[in-house]
Coordinates of C-alpha atoms in Angstrom, one line a residue:
X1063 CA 9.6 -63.1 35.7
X1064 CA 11.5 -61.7 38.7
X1065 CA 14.6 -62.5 37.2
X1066 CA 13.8 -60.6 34.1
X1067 CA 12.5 -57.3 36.4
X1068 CA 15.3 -57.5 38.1
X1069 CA 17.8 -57.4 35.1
X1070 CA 15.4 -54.7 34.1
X1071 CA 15.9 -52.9 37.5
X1072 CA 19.8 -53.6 37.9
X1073 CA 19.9 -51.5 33.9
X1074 CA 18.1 -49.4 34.6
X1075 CA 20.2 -48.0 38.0
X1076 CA 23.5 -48.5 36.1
X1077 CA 22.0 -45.8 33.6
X1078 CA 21.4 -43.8 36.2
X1079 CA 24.8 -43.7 37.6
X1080 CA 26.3 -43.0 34.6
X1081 CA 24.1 -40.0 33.5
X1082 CA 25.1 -38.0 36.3
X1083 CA 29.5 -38.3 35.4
X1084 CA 28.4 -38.6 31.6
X1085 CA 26.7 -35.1 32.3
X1086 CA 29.6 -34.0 34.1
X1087 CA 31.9 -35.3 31.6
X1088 CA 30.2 -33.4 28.4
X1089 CA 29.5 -30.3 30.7
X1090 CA 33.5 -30.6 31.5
X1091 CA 34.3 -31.0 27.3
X1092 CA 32.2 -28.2 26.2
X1093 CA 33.7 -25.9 28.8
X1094 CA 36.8 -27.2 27.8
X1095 CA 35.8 -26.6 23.6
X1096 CA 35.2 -23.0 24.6
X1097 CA 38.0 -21.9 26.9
X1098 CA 40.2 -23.4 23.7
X1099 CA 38.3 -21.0 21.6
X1100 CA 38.3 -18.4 23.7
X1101 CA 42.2 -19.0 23.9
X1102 CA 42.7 -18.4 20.3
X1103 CA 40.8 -15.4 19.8
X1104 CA 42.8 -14.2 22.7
X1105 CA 46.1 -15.2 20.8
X1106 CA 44.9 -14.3 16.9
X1107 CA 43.9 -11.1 18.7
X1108 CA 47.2 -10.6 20.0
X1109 CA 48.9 -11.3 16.9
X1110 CA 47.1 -9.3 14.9
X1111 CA 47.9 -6.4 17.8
X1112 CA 51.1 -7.0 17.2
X1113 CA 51.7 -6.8 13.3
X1114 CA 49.4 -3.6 13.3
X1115 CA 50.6 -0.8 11.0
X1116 CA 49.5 2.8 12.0
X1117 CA 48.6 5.9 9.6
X1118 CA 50.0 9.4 9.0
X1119 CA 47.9 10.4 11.8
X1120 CA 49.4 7.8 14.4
X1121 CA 45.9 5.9 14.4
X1122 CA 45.8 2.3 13.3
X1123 CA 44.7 1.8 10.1
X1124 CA 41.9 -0.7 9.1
X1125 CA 42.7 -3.9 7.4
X1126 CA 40.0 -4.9 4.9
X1127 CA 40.5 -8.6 3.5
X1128 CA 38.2 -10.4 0.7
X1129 CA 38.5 -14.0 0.2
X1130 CA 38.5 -14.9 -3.2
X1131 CA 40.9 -17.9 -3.8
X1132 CA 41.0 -17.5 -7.9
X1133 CA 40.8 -13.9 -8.0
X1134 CA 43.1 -14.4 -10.8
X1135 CA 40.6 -15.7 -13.2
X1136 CA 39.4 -13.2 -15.2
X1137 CA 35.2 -14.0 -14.9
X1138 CA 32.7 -12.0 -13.5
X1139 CA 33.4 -12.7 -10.3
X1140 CA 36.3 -11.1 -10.8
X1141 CA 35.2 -7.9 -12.1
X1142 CA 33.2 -7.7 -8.7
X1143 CA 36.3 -8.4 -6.3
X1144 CA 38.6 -5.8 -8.0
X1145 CA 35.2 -3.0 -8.3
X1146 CA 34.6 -3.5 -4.7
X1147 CA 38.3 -2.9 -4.0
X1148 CA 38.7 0.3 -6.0
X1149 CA 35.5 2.0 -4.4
X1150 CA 36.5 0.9 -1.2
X1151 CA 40.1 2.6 -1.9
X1152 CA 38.3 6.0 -3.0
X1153 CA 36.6 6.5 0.1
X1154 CA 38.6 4.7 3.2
X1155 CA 41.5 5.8 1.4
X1156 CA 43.7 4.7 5.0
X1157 CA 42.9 1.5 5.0
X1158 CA 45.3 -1.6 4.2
X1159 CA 43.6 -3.9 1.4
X1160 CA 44.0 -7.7 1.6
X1161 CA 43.2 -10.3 -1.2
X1162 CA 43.7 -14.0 0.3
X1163 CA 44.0 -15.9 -3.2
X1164 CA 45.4 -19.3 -4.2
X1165 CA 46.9 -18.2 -7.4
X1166 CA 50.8 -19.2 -6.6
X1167 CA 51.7 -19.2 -10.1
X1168 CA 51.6 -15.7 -10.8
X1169 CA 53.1 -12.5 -8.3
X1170 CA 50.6 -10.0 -6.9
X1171 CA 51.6 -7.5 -9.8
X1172 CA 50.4 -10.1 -12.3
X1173 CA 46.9 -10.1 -10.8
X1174 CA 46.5 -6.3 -10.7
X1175 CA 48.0 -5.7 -14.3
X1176 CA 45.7 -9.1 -15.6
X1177 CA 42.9 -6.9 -14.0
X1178 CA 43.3 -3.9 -15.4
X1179 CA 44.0 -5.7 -19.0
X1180 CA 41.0 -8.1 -18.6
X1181 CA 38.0 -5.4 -17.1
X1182 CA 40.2 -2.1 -17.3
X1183 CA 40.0 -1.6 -13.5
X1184 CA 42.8 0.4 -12.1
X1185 CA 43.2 0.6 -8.4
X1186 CA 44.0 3.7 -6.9
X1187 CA 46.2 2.2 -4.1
X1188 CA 48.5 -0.7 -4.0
X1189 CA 46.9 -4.2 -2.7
X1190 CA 48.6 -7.0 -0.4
X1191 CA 48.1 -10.5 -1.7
X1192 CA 48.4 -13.5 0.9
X1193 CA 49.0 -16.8 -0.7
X1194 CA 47.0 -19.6 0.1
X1195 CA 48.8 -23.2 0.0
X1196 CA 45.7 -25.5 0.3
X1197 CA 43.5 -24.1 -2.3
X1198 CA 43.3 -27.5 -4.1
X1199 CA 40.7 -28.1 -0.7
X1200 CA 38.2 -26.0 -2.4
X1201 CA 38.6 -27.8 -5.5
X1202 CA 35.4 -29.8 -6.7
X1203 CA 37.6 -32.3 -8.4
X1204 CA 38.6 -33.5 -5.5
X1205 CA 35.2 -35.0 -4.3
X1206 CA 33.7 -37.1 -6.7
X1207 CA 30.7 -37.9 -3.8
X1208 CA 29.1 -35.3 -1.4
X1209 CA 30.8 -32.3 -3.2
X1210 CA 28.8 -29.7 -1.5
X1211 CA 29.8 -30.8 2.1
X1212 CA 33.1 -31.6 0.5
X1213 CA 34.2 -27.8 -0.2
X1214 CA 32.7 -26.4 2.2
X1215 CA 34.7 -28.1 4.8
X1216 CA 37.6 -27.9 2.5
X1217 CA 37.0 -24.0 2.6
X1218 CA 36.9 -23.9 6.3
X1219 CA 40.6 -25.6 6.4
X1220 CA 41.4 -23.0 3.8
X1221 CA 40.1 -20.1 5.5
X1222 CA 42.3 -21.1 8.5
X1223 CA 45.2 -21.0 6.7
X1224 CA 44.3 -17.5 6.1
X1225 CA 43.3 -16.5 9.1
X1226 CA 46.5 -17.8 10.6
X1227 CA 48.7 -15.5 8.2
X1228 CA 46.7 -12.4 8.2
X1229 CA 44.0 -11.3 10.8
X1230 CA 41.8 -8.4 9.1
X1231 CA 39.8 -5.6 10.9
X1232 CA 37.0 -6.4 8.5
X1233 CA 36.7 -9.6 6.4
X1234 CA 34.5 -10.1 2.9
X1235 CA 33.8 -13.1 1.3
X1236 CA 33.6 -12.6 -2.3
X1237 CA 33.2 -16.0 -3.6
X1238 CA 30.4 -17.5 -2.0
X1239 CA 32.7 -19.7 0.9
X1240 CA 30.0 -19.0 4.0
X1241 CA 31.4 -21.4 6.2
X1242 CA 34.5 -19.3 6.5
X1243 CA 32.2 -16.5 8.1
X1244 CA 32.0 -17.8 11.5
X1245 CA 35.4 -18.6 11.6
X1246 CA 36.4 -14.7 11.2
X1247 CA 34.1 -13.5 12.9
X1248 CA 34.0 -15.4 16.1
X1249 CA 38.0 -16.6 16.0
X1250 CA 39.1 -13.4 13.8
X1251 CA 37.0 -11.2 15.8
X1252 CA 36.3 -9.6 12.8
X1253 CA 33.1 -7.1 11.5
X1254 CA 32.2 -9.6 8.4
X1255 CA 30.5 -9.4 5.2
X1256 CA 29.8 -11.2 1.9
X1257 CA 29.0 -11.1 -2.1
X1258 CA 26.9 -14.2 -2.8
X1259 CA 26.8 -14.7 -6.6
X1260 CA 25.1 -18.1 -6.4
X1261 CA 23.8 -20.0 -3.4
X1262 CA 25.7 -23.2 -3.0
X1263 CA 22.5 -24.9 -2.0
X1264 CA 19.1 -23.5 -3.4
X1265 CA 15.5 -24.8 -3.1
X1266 CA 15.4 -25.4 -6.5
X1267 CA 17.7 -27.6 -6.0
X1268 CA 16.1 -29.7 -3.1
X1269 CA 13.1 -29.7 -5.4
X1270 CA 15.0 -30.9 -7.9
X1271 CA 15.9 -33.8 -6.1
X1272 CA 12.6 -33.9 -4.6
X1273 CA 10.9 -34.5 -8.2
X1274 CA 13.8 -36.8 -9.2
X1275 CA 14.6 -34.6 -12.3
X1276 CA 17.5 -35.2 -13.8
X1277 CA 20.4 -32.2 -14.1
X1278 CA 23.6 -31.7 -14.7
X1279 CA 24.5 -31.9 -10.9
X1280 CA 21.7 -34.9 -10.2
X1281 CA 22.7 -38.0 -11.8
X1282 CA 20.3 -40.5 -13.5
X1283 CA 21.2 -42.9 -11.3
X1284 CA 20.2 -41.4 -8.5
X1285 CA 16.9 -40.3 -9.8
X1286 CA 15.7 -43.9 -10.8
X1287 CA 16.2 -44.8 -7.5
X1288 CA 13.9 -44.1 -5.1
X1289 CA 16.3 -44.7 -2.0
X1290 CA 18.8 -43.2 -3.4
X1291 CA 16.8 -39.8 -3.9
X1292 CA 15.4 -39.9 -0.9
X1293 CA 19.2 -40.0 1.1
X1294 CA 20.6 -37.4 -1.3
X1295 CA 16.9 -35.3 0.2
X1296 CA 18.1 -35.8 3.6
X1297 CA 21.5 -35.0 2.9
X1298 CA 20.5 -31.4 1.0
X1299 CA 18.2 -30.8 4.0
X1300 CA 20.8 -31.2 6.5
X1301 CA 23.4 -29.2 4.4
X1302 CA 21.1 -26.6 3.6
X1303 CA 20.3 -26.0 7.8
X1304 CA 24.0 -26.1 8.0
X1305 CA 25.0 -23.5 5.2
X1306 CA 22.2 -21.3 6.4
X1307 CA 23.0 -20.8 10.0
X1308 CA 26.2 -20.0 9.1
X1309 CA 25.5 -17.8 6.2
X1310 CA 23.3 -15.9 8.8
X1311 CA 26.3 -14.9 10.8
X1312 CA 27.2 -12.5 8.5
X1313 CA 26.9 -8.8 9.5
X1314 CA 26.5 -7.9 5.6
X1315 CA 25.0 -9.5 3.1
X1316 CA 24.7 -8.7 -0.8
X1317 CA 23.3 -10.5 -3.6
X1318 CA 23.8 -10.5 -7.3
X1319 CA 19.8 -10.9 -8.4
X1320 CA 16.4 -11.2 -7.0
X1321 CA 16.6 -14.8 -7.8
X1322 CA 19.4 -15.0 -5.5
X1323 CA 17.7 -12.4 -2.9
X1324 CA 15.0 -15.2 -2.8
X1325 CA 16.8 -18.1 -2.2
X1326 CA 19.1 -16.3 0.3
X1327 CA 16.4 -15.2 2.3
X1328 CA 14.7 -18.2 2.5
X1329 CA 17.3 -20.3 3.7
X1330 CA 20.1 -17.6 5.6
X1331 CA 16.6 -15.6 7.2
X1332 CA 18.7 -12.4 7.3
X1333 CA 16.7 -9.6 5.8
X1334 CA 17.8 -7.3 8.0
X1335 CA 21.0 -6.9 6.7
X1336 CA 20.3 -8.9 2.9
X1337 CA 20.5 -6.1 0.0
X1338 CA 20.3 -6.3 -3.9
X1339 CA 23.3 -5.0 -5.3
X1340 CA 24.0 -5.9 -9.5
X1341 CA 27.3 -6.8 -10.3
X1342 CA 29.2 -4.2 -11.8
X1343 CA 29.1 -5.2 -16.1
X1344 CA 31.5 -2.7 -18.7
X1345 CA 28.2 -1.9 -20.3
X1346 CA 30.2 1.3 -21.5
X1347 CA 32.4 -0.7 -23.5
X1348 CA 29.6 -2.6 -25.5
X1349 CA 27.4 0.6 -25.6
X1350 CA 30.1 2.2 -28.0
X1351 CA 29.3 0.1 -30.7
X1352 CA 27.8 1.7 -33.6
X1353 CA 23.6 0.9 -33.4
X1354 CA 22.5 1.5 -36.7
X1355 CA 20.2 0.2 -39.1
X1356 CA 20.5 -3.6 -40.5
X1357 CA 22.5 -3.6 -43.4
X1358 CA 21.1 -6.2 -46.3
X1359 CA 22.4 -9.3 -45.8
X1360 CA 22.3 -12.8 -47.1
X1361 CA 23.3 -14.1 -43.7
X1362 CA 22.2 -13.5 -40.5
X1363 CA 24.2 -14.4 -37.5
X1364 CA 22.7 -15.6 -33.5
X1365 CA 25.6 -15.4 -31.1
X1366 CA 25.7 -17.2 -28.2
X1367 CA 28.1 -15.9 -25.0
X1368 CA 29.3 -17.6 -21.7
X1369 CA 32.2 -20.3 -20.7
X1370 CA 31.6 -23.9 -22.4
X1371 CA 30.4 -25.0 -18.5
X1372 CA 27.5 -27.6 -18.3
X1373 CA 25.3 -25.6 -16.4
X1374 CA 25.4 -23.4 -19.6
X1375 CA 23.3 -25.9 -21.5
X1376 CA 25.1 -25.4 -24.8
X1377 CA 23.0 -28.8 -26.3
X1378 CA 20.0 -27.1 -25.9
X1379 CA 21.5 -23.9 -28.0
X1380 CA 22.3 -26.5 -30.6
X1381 CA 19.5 -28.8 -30.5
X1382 CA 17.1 -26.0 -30.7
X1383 CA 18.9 -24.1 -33.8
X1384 CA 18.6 -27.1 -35.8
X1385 CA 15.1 -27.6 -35.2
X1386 CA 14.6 -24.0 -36.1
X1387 CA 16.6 -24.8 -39.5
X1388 CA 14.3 -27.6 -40.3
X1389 CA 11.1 -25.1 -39.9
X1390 CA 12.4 -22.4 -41.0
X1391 CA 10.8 -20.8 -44.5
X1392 CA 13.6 -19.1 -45.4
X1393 CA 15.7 -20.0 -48.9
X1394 CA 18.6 -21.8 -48.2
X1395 CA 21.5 -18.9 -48.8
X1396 CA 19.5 -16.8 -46.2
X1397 CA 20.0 -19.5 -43.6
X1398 CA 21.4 -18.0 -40.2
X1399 CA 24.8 -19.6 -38.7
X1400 CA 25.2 -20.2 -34.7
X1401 CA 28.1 -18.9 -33.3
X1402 CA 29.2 -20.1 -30.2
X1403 CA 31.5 -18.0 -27.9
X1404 CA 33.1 -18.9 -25.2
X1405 CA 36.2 -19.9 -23.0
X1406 CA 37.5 -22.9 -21.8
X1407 CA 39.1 -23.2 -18.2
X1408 CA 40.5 -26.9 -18.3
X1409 CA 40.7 -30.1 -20.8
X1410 CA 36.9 -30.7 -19.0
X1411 CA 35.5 -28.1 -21.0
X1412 CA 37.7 -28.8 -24.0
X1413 CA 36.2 -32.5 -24.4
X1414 CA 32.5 -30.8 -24.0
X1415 CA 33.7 -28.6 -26.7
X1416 CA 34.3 -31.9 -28.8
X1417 CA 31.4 -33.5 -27.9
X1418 CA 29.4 -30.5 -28.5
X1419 CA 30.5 -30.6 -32.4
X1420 CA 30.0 -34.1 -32.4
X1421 CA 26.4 -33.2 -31.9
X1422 CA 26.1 -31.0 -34.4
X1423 CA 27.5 -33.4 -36.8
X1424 CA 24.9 -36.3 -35.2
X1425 CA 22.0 -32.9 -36.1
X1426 CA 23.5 -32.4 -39.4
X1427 CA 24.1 -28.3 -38.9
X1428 CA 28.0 -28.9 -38.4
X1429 CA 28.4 -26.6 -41.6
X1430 CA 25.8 -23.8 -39.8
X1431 CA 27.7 -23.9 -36.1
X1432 CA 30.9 -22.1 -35.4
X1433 CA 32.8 -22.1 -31.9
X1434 CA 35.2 -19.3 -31.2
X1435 CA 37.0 -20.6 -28.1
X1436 CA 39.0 -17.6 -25.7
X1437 CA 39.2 -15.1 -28.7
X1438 CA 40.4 -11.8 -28.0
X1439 CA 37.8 -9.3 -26.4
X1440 CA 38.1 -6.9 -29.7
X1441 CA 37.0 -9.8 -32.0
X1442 CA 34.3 -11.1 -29.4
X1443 CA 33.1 -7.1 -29.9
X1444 CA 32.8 -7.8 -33.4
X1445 CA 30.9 -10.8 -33.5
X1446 CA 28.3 -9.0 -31.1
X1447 CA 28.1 -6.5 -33.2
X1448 CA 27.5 -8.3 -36.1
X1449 CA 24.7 -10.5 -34.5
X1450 CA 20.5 -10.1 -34.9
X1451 CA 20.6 -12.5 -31.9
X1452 CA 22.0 -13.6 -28.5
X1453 CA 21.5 -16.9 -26.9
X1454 CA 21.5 -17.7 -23.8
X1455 CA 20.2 -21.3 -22.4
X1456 CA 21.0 -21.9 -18.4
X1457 CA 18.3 -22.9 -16.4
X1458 CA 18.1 -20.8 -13.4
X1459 CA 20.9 -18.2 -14.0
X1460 CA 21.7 -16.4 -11.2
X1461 CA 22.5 -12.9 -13.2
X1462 CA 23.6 -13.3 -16.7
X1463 CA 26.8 -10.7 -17.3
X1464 CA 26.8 -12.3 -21.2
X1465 CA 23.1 -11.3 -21.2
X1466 CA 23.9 -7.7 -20.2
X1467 CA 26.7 -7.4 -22.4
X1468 CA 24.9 -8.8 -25.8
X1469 CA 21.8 -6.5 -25.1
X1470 CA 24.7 -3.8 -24.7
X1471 CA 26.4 -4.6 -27.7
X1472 CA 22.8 -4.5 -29.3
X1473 CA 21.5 -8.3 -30.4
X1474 CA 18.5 -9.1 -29.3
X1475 CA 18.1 -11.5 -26.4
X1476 CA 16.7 -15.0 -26.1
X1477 CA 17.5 -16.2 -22.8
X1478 CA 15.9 -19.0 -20.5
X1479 CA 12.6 -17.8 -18.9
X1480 CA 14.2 -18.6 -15.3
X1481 CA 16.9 -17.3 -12.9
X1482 CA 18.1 -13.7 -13.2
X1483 CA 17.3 -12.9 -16.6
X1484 CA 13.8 -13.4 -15.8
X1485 CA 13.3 -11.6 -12.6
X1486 CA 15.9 -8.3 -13.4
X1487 CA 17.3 -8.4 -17.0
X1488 CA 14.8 -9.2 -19.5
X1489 CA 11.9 -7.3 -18.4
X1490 CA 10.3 -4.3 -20.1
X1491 CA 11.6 -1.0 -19.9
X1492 CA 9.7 1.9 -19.3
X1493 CA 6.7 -0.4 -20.8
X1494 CA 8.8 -1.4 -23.6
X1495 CA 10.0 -4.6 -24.6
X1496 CA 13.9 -5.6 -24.1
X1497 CA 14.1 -9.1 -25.9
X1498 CA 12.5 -12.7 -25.5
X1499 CA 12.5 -15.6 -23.4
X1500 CA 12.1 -19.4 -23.6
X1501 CA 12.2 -22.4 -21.8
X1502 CA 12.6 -25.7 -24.1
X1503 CA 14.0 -26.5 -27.9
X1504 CA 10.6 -25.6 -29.0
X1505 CA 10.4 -22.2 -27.4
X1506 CA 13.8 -21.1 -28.9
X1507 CA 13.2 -22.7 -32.0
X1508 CA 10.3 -20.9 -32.6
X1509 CA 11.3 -17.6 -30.9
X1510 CA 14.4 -17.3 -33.5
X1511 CA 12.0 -17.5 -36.3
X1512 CA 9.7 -14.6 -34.4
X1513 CA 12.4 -12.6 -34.2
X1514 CA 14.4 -12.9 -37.0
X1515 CA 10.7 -12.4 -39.0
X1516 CA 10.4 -8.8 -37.1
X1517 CA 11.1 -5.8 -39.9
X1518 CA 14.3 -4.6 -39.1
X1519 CA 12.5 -1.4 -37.9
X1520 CA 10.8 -3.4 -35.0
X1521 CA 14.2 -5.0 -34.5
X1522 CA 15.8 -1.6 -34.2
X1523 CA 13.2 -0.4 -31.6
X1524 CA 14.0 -3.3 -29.5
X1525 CA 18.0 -3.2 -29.4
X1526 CA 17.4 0.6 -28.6
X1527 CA 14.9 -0.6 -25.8
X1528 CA 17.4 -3.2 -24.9
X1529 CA 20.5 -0.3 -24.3
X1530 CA 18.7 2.2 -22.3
X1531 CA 17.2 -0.8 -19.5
X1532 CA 20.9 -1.9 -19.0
X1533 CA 22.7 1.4 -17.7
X1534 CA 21.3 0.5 -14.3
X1535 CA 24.4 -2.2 -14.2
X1536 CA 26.9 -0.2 -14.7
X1537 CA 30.2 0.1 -12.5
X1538 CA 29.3 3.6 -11.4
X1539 CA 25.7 1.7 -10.1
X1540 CA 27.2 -1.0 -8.8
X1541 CA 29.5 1.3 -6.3
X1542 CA 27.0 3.5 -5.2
X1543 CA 24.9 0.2 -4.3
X1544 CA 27.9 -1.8 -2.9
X1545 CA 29.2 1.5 -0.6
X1546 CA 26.1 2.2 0.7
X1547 CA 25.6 -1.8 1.6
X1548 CA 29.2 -2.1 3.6
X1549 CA 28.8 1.3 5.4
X1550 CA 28.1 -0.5 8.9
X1551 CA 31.2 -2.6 8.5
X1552 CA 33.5 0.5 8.8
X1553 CA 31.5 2.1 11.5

């Protein structure tokens, strides 16, 4: 017994005198951590002193960067980096405009000529590209397993690299990489901002997990296991902490939606400086189509629009238009056809392209689908022009451009009850209706048939509807909102 309290005794002072060094010892390393940091602010600072231009009237002039590593790629994300830049350039006409991007393969005149082809933006002052080396970091490919923390990390490498080669007065993250903000704001000593488009963590997606549903990014193998669910839990929790008190550091933020408003605010708690501001969409464009009057037809056509991505939810599309072809009462010349429109980035979303008309073979409507893969924009005009009805199936979409543009191009709308389309797009309009939504094959099966049973009159009142709720997401709207929003980082 006295041998035990004093082993007991004898640990319990060699604990004790090695608190008081191993408190010395992390005091010493964190002091150490922040001189080092302090140090390269100092030195980034001095740099960026250094390679500082000045203006016509001998004042230096401002250097606004955006990070958007595949500005190059021609989506809606896009159309919001190269917007942002050109109402930017009309009012702080003095300042020096920075794109970081990883798109080597192409020059900076490339981009801005692709830009001006793709959403006919042109910029009223020339742009400076830096070329990142490590984009392939920020590539999803690269981890099969904890994908979120993967990029994220991989961003913060990537961010380095660009805040080694250029070091902006203010810095904007236009792709939805927060955990680059702290590293320009606190190293860059930069006034910092952001565009989130899509949360990379959301709540529905810890409930998700939570309920052990299975989706496109939660694997049945995971939710038939209750451990397993219950570690992939802890790991969103801890993520989602992580990505919001970084995300908070921001001096700006805007969101796409109020479903993204929502999730932002929940997990970033940054009201203050959180705004709603719609991405700019070429309504314009869509609105110069002819509306008239159906035409008799033997054929109707639905049209659906976005990228063949899984998140997109093209089986449901399919799934549900056969099921409406079984119910429907209509003669068999009448029959409606599908039209699927859409691009495809890699050979990923060319083998879900096959397997996609591999389903429709298995449903027996192969003769009934048709998929126009990266058409031209004039012929994608035509198609929407042609159609009594868009489709639109993503759960939880956090805008819905293709939404805005079909009831634009005036189809009538069937899009998920969830997400953006819900919350800002598909809602009445001066107390008039805009077009439909759904949730499951039954849903759209049966909304199809609703609709496409509607006189053409009724039809006609809707699309009209539909056109005058969408002008509020136009590119003149968008700048107005997205000005306003970044005043405070030019002040």
């Amino acid at each position: 017994m006295a041998a035990g309290g004093f082993c007991l005794c004898s640990l319990v002072r060699l604990l004790c005198s090695l608190f008081i060094p191993g408190l010395f010892l992390s005091g010493a390393l964190c002091l150490g951590l922040v001189v080092l940091l302090w140090g390269i602010r100092l030195w980034l600072q001095q740099r960026k002193n250094q390679l500082a231009s000045t203006g016509k009237d001998g004042k230096h002039q401002l250097v606004v960067a955006f990070f958007h590593p595949y500005c190059n790629a021609g989506g809606g994300g896009e159309r919001v980096l190269w917007c942002a830049i050109r109402a930017l350039q009309k009012k702080y006409k003095d300042a020096i405009y920075v794109v970081y991007t990883g798109d080597k393969d192409v020059t900076g005149e490339q981009i801005v000529e692709s830009a001006f082809r793709r959403f006919n933006i042109k910029l009223t002052h020339p742009v400076k590209f830096v070329f990142l080396e490590k984009r392939y970091l920020v590539e999803a490919s690269l981890y099969p397993h904890f994908t979120l923390l993967g990029q994220s990390l991989g961003s913060v490498f990537l961010g380095w690299e660009a805040l080694m080669k250029c070091v902006p007065d203010v810095y904007i993250d236009s792709m939805g990489y927060a955990f680059t903000l702290p590293l320009f704001k606190y190293l860059g000593g930069c006034r910092v901002g952001c565009y989130v488009h899509y949360p990379t963590i959301s709540t529905d997606m810890l409930s998700m997990v939570r309920s052990q549903n299975v989706r496109f990014n939660n694997a049945a193998f995971i939710t038939r296991n209750p451990l397993l669910s219950k570690l992939k839990l802890v790991y969103y929790y801890l993520f989602a902490f992580v990505y919001g008190l970084v995300g908070s550091r921001s001096d700006v933020i805007m969101v796409n939606s109020s479903w993204t408003l929502n999730h932002i605010l929940s997990l970033w708690r940054a009201g203050a400086c959180t705004s709603v501001v719609y991405p700019p969409c070429d309504v314009q464009t869509f609105l110069d189509i002819p509306l008239h009057e159906e035409k008799s037809t033997t054929e109707y056509s639905i049209v659906s629009l976005g990228q063949f991505r899984p998140e997109k939810d093209h089986p449901l599309q399919i799934r549900a238009f056969a099921k409406f072809l079984e119910k429907t009462a209509l003669g068999q010349q009448s029959l409606p056809k599908l039209i699927l429109i859409g691009g495809c980035r890699n050979q990923q979303d060319e083998q879900r392209v096959n397997r996609l008309k591999k389903l429709c073979e298995e449903l027996g409507v192969d003769k009934k689908v048709e998929f126009k893969v990266n058409i031209p924009f004039e012929e994608l005009k035509q198609y929407l022009a042609d159609a009594v009805i868009g489709l639109h199936t993503m759960w939880n979409e956090h805008f819905g451009i293709g939404i805005v543009e079909c009831m634009a191009a005036g189809t009538i709308i069937l899009a998920h009850n969830s997400g953006g389309p819900k919350l800002d797009i598909v809602v009445p309009y001066e107390g008039h209706i805009t077009g439909f939504l759904a949730e499951n094959e039954d849903d759209y099966s049966e909304t199809m048939a609703q609709i496409l049973s509607l006189s053409p009159e009724n039809r006609l009142e809707i699309r009209q509807n539909a056109r005058q709720s969408v002008n509020r997401f136009s590119d003149q709207e968008f700048e107005g909102a997205f000005l306003l929003s970044v005043e405070q980082l030019f002040k």
